[in-house]
Coordinates of C-alpha atoms and ligand atoms in Angstrom, one line a residue:
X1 CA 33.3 7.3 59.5
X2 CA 30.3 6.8 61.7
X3 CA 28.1 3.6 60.5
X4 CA 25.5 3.8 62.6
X5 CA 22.0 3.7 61.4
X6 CA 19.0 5.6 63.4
X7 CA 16.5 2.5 62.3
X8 CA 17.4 -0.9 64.9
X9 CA 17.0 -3.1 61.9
X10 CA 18.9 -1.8 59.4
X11 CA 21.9 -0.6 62.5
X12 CA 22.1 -4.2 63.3
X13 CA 22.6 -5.7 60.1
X14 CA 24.9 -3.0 59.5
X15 CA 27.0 -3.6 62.7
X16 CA 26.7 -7.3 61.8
X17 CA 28.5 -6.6 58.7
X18 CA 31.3 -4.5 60.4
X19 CA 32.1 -7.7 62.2
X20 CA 31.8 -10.4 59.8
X21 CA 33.8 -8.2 57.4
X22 CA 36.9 -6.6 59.2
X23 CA 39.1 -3.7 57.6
X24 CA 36.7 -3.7 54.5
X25 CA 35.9 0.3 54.8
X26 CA 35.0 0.3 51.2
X27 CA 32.1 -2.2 51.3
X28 CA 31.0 -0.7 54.6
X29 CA 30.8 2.7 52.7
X30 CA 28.4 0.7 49.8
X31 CA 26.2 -0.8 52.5
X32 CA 25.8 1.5 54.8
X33 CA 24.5 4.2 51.4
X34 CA 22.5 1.7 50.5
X35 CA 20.8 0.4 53.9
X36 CA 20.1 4.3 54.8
X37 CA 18.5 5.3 51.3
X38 CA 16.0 1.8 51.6
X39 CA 14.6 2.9 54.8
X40 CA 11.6 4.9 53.1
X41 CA 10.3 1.0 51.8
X42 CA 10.5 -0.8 54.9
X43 CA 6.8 -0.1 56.0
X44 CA 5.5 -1.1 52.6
X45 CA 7.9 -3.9 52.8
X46 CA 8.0 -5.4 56.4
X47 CA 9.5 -8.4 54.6
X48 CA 13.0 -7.0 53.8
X49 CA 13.4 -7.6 57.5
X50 CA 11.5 -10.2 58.7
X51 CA 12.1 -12.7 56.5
X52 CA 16.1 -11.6 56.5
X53 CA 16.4 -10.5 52.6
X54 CA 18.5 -7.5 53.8
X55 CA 20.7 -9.7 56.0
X56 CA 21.1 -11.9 53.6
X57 CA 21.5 -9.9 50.5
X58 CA 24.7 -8.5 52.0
X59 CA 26.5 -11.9 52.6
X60 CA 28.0 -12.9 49.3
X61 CA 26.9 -16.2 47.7
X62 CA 30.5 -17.2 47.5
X63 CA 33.9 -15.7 47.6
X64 CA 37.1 -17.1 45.7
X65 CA 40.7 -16.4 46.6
X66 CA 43.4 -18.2 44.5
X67 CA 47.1 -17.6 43.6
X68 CA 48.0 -16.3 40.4
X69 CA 52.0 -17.1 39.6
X70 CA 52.7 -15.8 36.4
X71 CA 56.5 -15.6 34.2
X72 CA 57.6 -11.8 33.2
X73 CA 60.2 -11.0 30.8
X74 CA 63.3 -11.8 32.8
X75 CA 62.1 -15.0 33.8
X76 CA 61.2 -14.1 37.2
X77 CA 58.0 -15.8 39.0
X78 CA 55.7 -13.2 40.0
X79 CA 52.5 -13.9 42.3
X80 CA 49.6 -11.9 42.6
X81 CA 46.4 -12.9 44.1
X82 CA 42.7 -13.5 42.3
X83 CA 39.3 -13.1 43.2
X84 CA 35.8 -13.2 42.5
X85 CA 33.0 -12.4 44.5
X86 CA 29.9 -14.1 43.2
X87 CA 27.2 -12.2 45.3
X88 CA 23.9 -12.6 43.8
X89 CA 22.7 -15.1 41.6
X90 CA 18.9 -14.2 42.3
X91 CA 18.1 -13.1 39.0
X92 CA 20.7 -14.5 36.8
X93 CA 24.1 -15.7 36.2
X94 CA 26.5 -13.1 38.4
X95 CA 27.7 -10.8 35.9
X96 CA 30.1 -8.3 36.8
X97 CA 33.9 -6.9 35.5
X98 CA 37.1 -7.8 36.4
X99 CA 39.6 -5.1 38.1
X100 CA 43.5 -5.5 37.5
X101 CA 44.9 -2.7 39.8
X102 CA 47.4 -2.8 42.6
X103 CA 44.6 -2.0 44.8
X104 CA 42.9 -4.4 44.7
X105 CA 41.4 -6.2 48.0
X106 CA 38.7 -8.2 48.8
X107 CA 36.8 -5.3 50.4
X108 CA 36.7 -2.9 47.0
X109 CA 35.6 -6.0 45.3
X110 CA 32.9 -7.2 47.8
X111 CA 31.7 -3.1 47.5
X112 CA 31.4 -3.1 43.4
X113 CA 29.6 -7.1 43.9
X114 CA 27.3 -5.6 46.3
X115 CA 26.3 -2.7 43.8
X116 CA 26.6 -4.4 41.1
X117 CA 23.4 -6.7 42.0
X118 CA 21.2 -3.6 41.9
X119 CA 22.7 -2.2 38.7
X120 CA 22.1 -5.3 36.8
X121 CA 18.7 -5.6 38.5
X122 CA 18.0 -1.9 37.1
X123 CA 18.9 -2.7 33.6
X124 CA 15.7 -5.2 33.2
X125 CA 17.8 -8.1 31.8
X126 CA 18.1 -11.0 33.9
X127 CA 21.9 -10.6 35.3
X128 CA 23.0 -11.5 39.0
X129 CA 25.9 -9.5 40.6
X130 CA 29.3 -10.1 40.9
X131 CA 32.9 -8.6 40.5
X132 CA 36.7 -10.1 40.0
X133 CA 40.0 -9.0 39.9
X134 CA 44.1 -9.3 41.2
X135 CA 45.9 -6.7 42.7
X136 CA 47.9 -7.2 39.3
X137 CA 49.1 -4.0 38.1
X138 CA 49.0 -3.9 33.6
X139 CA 50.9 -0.4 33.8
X140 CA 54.1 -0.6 32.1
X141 CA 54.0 -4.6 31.4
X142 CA 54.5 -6.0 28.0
X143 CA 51.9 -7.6 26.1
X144 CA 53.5 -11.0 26.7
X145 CA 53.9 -9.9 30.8
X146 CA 50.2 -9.6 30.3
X147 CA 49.1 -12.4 28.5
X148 CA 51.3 -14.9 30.8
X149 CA 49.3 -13.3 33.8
X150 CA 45.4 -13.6 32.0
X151 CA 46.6 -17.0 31.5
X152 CA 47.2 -17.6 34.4
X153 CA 44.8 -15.9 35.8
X154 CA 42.1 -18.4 34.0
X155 CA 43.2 -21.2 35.3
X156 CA 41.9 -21.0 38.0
X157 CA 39.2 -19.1 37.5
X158 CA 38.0 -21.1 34.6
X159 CA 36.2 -23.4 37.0
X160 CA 33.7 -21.3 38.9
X161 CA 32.6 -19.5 35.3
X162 CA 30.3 -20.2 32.5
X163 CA 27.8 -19.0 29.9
X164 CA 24.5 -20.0 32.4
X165 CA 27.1 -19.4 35.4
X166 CA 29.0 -16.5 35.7
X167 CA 30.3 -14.2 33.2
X168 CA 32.7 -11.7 34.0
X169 CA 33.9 -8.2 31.5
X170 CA 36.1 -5.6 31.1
X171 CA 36.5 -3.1 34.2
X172 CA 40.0 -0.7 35.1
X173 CA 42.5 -2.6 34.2
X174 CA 40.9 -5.0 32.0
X175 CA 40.3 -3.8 28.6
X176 CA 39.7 -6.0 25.4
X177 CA 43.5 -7.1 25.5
X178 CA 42.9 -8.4 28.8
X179 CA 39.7 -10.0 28.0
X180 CA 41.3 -11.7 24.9
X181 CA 44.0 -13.6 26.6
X182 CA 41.3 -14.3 29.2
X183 CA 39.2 -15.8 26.3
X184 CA 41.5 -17.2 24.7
X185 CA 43.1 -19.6 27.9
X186 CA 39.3 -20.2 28.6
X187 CA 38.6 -22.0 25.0
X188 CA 41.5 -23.9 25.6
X189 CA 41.1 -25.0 28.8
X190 CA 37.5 -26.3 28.4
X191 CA 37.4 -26.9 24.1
X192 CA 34.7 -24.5 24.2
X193 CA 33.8 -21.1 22.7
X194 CA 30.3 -19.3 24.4
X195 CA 30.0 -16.2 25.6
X196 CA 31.8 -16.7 28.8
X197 CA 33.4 -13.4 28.8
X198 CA 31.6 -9.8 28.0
X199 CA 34.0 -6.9 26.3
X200 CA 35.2 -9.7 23.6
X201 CA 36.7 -8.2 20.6
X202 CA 34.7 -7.8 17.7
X203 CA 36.3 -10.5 15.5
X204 CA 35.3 -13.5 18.4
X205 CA 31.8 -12.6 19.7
X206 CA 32.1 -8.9 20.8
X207 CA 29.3 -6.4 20.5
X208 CA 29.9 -3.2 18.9
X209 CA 29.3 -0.6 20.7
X210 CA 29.9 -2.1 24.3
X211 CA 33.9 -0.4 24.0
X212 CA 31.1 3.5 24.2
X213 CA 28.1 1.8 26.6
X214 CA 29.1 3.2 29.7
X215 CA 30.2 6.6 28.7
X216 CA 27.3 6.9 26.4
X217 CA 24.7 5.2 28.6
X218 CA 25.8 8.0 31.4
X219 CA 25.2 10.6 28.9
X220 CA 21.7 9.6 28.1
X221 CA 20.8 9.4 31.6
X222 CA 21.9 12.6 32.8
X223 CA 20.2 13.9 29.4
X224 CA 16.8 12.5 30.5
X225 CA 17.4 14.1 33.8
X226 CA 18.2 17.8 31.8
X227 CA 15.2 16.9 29.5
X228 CA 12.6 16.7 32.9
X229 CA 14.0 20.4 33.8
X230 CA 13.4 21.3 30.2
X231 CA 17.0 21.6 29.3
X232 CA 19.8 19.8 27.5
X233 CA 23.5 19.2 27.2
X234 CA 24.0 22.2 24.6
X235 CA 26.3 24.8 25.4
X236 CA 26.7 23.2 28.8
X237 CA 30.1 23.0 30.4
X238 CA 31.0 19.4 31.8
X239 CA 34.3 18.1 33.5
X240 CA 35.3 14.8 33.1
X241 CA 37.6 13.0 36.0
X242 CA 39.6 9.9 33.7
X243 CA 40.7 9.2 30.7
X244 CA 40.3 5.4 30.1
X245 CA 37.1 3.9 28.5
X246 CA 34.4 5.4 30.6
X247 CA 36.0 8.9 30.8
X248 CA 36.6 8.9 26.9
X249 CA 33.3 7.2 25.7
X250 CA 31.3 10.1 28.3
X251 CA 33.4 13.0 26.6
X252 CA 32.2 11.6 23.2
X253 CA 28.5 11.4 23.7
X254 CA 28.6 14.9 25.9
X255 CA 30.4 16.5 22.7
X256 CA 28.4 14.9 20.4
X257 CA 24.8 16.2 22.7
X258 CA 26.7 20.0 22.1
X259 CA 28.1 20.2 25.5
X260 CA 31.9 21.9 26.2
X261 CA 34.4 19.2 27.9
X262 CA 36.9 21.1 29.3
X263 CA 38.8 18.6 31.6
X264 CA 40.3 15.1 31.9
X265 CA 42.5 13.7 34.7
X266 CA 44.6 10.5 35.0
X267 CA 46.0 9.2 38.5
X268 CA 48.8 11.6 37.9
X269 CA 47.1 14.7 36.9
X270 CA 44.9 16.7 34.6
X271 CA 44.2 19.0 31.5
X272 CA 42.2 21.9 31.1
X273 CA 41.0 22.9 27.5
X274 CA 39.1 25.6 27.7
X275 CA 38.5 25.2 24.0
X276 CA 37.0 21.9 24.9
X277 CA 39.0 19.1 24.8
X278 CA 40.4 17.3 21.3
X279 CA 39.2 13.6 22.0
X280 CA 41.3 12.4 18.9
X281 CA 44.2 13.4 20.6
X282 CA 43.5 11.7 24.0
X283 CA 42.3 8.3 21.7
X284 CA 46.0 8.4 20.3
X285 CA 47.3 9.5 23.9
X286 CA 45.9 6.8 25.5
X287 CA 44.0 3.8 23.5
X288 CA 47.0 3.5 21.0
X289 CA 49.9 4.8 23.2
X290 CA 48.8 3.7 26.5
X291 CA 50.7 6.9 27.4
X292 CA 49.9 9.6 30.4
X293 CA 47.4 12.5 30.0
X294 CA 49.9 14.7 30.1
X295 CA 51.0 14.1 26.8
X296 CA 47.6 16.3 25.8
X297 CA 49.5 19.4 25.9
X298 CA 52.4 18.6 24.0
X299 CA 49.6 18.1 20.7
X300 CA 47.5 21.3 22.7
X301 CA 50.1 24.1 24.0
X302 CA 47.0 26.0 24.4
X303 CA 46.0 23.5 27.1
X304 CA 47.3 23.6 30.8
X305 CA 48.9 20.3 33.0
X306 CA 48.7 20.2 36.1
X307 CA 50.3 17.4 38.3
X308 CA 48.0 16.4 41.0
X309 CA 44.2 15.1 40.5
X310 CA 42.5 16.8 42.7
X311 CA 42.4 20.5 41.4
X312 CA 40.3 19.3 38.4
X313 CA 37.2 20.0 41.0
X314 CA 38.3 23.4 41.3
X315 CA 37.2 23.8 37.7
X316 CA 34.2 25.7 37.3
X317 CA 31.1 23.5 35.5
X318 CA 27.8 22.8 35.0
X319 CA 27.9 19.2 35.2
X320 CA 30.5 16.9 37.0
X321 CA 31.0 13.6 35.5
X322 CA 33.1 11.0 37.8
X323 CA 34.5 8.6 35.8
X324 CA 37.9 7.5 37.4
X325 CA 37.7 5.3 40.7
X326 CA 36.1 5.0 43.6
X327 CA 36.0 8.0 46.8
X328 CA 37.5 10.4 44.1
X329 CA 35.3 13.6 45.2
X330 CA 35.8 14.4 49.0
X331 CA 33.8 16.3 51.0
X332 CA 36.2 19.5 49.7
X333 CA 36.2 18.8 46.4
X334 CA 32.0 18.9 46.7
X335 CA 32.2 22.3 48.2
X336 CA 34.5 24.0 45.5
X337 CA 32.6 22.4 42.8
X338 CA 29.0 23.6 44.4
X339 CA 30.8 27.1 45.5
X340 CA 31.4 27.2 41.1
X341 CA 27.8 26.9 40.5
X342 CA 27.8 22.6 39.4
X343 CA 24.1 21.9 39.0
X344 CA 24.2 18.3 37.8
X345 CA 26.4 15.1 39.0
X346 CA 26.4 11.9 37.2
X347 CA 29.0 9.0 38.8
X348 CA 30.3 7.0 35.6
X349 CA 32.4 5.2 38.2
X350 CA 31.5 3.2 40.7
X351 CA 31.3 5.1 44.2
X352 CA 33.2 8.2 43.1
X353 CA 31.7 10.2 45.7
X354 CA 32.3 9.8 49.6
X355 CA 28.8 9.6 51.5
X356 CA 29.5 13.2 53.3
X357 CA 30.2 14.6 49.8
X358 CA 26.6 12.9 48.4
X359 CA 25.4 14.4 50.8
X360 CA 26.3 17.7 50.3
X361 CA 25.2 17.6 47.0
X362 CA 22.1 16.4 47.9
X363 CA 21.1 19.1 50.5
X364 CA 22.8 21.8 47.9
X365 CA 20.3 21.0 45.4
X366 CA 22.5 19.6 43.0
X367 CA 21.2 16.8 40.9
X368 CA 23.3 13.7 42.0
X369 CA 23.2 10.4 39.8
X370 CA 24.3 7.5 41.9
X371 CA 26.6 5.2 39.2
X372 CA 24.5 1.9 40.0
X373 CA 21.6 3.5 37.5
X374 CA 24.1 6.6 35.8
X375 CA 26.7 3.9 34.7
X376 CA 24.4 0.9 34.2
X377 CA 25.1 1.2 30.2
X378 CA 28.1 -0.7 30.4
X379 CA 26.4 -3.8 31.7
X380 CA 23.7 -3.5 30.2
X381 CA 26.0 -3.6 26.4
X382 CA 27.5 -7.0 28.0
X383 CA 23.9 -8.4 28.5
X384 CA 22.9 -7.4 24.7
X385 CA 26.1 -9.2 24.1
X386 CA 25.2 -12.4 25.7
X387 CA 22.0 -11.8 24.2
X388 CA 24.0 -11.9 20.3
X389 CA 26.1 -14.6 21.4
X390 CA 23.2 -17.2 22.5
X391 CA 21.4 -16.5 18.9
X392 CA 24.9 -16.5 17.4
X393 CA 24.0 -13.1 15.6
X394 CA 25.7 -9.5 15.9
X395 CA 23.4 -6.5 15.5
X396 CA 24.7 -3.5 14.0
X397 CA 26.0 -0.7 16.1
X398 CA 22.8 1.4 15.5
X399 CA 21.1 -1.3 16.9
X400 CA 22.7 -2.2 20.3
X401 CA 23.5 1.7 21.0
X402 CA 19.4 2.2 20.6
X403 CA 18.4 -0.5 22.6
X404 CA 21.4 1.3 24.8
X405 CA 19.7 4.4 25.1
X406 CA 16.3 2.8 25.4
X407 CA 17.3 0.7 29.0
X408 CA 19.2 4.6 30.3
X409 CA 15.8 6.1 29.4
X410 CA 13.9 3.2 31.4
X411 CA 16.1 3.0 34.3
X412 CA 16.2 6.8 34.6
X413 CA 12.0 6.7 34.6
X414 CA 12.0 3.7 37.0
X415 CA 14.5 5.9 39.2
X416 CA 12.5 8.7 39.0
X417 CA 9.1 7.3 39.7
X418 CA 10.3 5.2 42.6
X419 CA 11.5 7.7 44.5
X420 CA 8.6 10.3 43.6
X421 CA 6.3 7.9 44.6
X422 CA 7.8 7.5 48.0
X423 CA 7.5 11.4 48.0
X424 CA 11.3 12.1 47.7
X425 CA 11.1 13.3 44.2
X426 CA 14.9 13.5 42.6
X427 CA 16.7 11.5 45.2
X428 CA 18.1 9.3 42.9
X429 CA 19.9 7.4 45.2
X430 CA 16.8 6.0 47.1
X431 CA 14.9 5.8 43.6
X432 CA 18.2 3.2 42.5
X433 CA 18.3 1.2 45.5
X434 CA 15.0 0.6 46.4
X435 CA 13.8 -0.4 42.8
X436 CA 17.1 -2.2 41.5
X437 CA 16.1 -4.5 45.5
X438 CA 12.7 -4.4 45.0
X439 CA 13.1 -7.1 42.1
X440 CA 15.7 -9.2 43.2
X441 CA 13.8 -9.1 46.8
X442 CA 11.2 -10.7 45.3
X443 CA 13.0 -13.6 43.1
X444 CA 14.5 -14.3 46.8
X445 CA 11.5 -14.4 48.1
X446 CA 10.1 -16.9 45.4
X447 CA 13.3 -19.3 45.6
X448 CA 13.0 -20.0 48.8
X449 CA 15.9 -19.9 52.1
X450 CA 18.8 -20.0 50.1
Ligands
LIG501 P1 40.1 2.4 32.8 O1 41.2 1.5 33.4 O2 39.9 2.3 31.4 O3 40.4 3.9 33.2 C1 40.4 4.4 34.5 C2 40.9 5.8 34.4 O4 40.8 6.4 35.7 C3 42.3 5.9 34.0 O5 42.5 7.1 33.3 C4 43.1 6.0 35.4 O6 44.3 6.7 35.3 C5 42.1 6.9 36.1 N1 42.3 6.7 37.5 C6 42.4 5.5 38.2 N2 42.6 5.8 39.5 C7 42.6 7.1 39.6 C8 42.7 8.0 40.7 N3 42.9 7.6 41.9 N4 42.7 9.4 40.4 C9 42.5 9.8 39.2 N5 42.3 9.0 38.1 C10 42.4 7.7 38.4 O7 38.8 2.0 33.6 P2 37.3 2.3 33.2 O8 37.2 3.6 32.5 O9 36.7 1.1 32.6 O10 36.6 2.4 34.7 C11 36.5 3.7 35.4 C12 35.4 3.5 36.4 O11 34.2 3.2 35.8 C13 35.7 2.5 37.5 O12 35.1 2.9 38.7 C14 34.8 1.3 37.0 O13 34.5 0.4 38.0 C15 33.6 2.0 36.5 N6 32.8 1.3 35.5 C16 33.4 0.9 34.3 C17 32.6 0.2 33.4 C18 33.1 -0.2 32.1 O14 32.3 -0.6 31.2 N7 34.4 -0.1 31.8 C19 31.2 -0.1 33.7 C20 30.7 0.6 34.9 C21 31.5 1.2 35.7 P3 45.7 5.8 35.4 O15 45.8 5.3 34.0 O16 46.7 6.8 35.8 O17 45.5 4.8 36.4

């Protein structure tokens, strides 16, 4: 991958971060979209260079590393390691998930802290960015294996979170099991219940309808994109890469809008319903089970499993929704989809999509909508949950999932009208980027050289 930038500015701060940061391709990747889709609001805002809110925006505030040594079932010690990434505290306590996959490294994490400042900055509330995790792996441990990690897990990270402070969520790997034994060693540890952690069950502080907010919330953006062409979801058909809380909550709303969903993958392969797929069966499948997707066709025999992830972009569709990890469409995988007619992408992950493949879409006139506005729903939920928890209230689930599609429908407009106003009407990338910075530029600005 080449990372060099045409404009001196934004190429040096770019190579500056190459060296400061070595073997972290993923965050290079998240910078270097970013830096190169900002450039059109660097005349109108000389100050993004000169006084160095670029250069610093992309050093993290801090950066925590700790052991994790945890007790599994056979009484073996097992040590993974911890982190969090507090990147941005601009406009509020940092606020981002935490990821428990063996993949895990400081790089992927720095990438989703970095984007995660302008996501949170999109959703209006007043949220910082940040991002956790372990290269813990949850697959195939027992509830107690996971429990004794969380535990663990919060003891150390106890310390550098709080209410006012930092408060992490849910994110792969972490789900509300996760969060619960996260909560619970918190309580403990400090004899105090707030809404230190977003994604809570509903029984101790959890909003309804944050388990749907990022599925939804990606739904009712890319419907206020089909609503500016004058179109909708109805009779559309849509393919769905996942099938863990994004992937299922985006296959509800896109059923429920009259769209077709006529794939779902895990890391091991995917289905293809072409009667659209039975979400009840992949809730059993794989929120009770925690079993493999290709369980599906055991329930479906009308369905097809195949091994491998990648053919799901060989499947025909109007719209492509992302939802697994990051890099998951390559540049291949762009071409086959736009070779079978896709007119709309919407990332409900975080960085699904390589730069050479957003690109393609982007000079194929496809639609493309970048996941730090498309799948800003799920943070935004947490926010309306820390909302609840400070006026010790809950709203009802018509409630939050309104106010839900009400920040999509904003973000999408304050997408839209950035970037038509810098005369690159539906480049939703540079509409994201330069009005999630734009604010948090400006609290930097006011607080001083910090
Ligand atoms: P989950 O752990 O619930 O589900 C992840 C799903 O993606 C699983 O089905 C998993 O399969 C699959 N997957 C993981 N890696 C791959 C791969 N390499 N190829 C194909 N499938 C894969 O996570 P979430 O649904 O919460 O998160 C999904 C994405 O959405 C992540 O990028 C996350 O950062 C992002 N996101 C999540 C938010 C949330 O509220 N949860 C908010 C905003 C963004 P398997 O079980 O085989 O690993």
């Amino acid at each position: 991958m080449d990372y060099t930038l045409s404009n001196p500015a934004l190429n040096a701060i770019m190579q500056k971060v190459i060296a400061k940061n070595p073997s972290e391709p993923e965050f290079y990747q998240a910078v270097m979209e970013f830096l190169t889709s900002i450039e059109p609001a660097l005349a109108s805002h000389p100050e993004l260079i000169e006084e160095k809110i670029l250069e610093r925006i992309v050093e993290p505030e801090r950066q925590i590393m700790f052991r994790v040594a945890w007790v599994d079932d056979k009484g073996e010690i097992q040590v993974n390691r911890g982190f969090r990434v507090q990147f941005n505290s601009a406009i509020g306590p940092y606020k981002g998930g935490i990821r428990l996959h063996p993949s895990v490294n400081l790089g992927i994490l720095k990438f989703l802290g970095f984007e995660q400042i302008f996501k949170n900055s999109l959703t209006g509330l007043p949220m910082g960015g940040g991002k956790g995790g372990s290269d813990f792996d949850p697959k195939g441990k027992s509830d107690n294996e996971v429990m004794s990690f969380c535990q663990s897990f919060m003891r150390e990270l106890y310390r550098h979170i709080g209410a006012d402070r930092d408060v992490p969520a849910g994110d792969i790997g972490t789900g509300a099991r996760e969060v619960g034994y996260m909560f619970g060693q918190y309580k403990k540890i400090t004899n105090e219940f707030t809404g230190v952690l977003t994604g809570k069950g509903l029984s101790f502080g959890g909003s309804l309808a944050r388990t749907e907010a990022t599925g939804y919330g990606l739904c009712y953006f890319v419907d206020c994109l089909l609503k500016k062409l004058g179109d909708s979801f109805e009779g559309k058909t849509v393919v769905i890469s996942g099938a863990g809380n994004v992937a299922i909550y985006a296959t509800e709303k896109a059923q429920q809008l009259g769209a077709k969903v006529v794939a779902l993958c895990d890391s091991t392969g995917y289905i293809y319903d072409a009667d659209g797929i039975k979400l009840d069966v992949v809730k059993e499948i794989k929120e009770v089970k925690r079993q493999r997707i290709s369980e599906y066709v055991k329930a479906v025999p009308t369905a097809k499993y195949e091994d491998g992830r990648k053919g799901i972009w060989t499947i025909p569709c109007d719209i492509a929704l992302p939802c697994a990890t990051q890099n998951e469409i390559d540049i291949d995988d762009a071409k086959a989809l736009v070779a079978n007619g896709v007119k709309i992408v919407g990332e409900g992950a975080n960085m699904p999509t390589t730069i050479e493949a957003t690109n393609y879409f982007m000079s194929n006139g496809v639609l493309f909508c970048p996941g730090k506005a498309a799948n800003a729903g799920g943070v935004a939920t947490s926010g309306l949950e820390m909302s609840q928890n400070s006026e010790r209230l809950s709203w009802t689930f018509e409630e939050v999932d309104a106010k839900l599609k009400q920040i999509m429908t904003n973000i999408f407009n304050n997408c839209d009208k950035t970037a038509k106003d810098l005369g690159m009407e539906n480049n939703f990338v540079a509409g994201a980027n330069i009005a999630g910075l734009l604010k948090v530029a400006d609290a930097m600005r006011a607080q001083g050289c910090i």
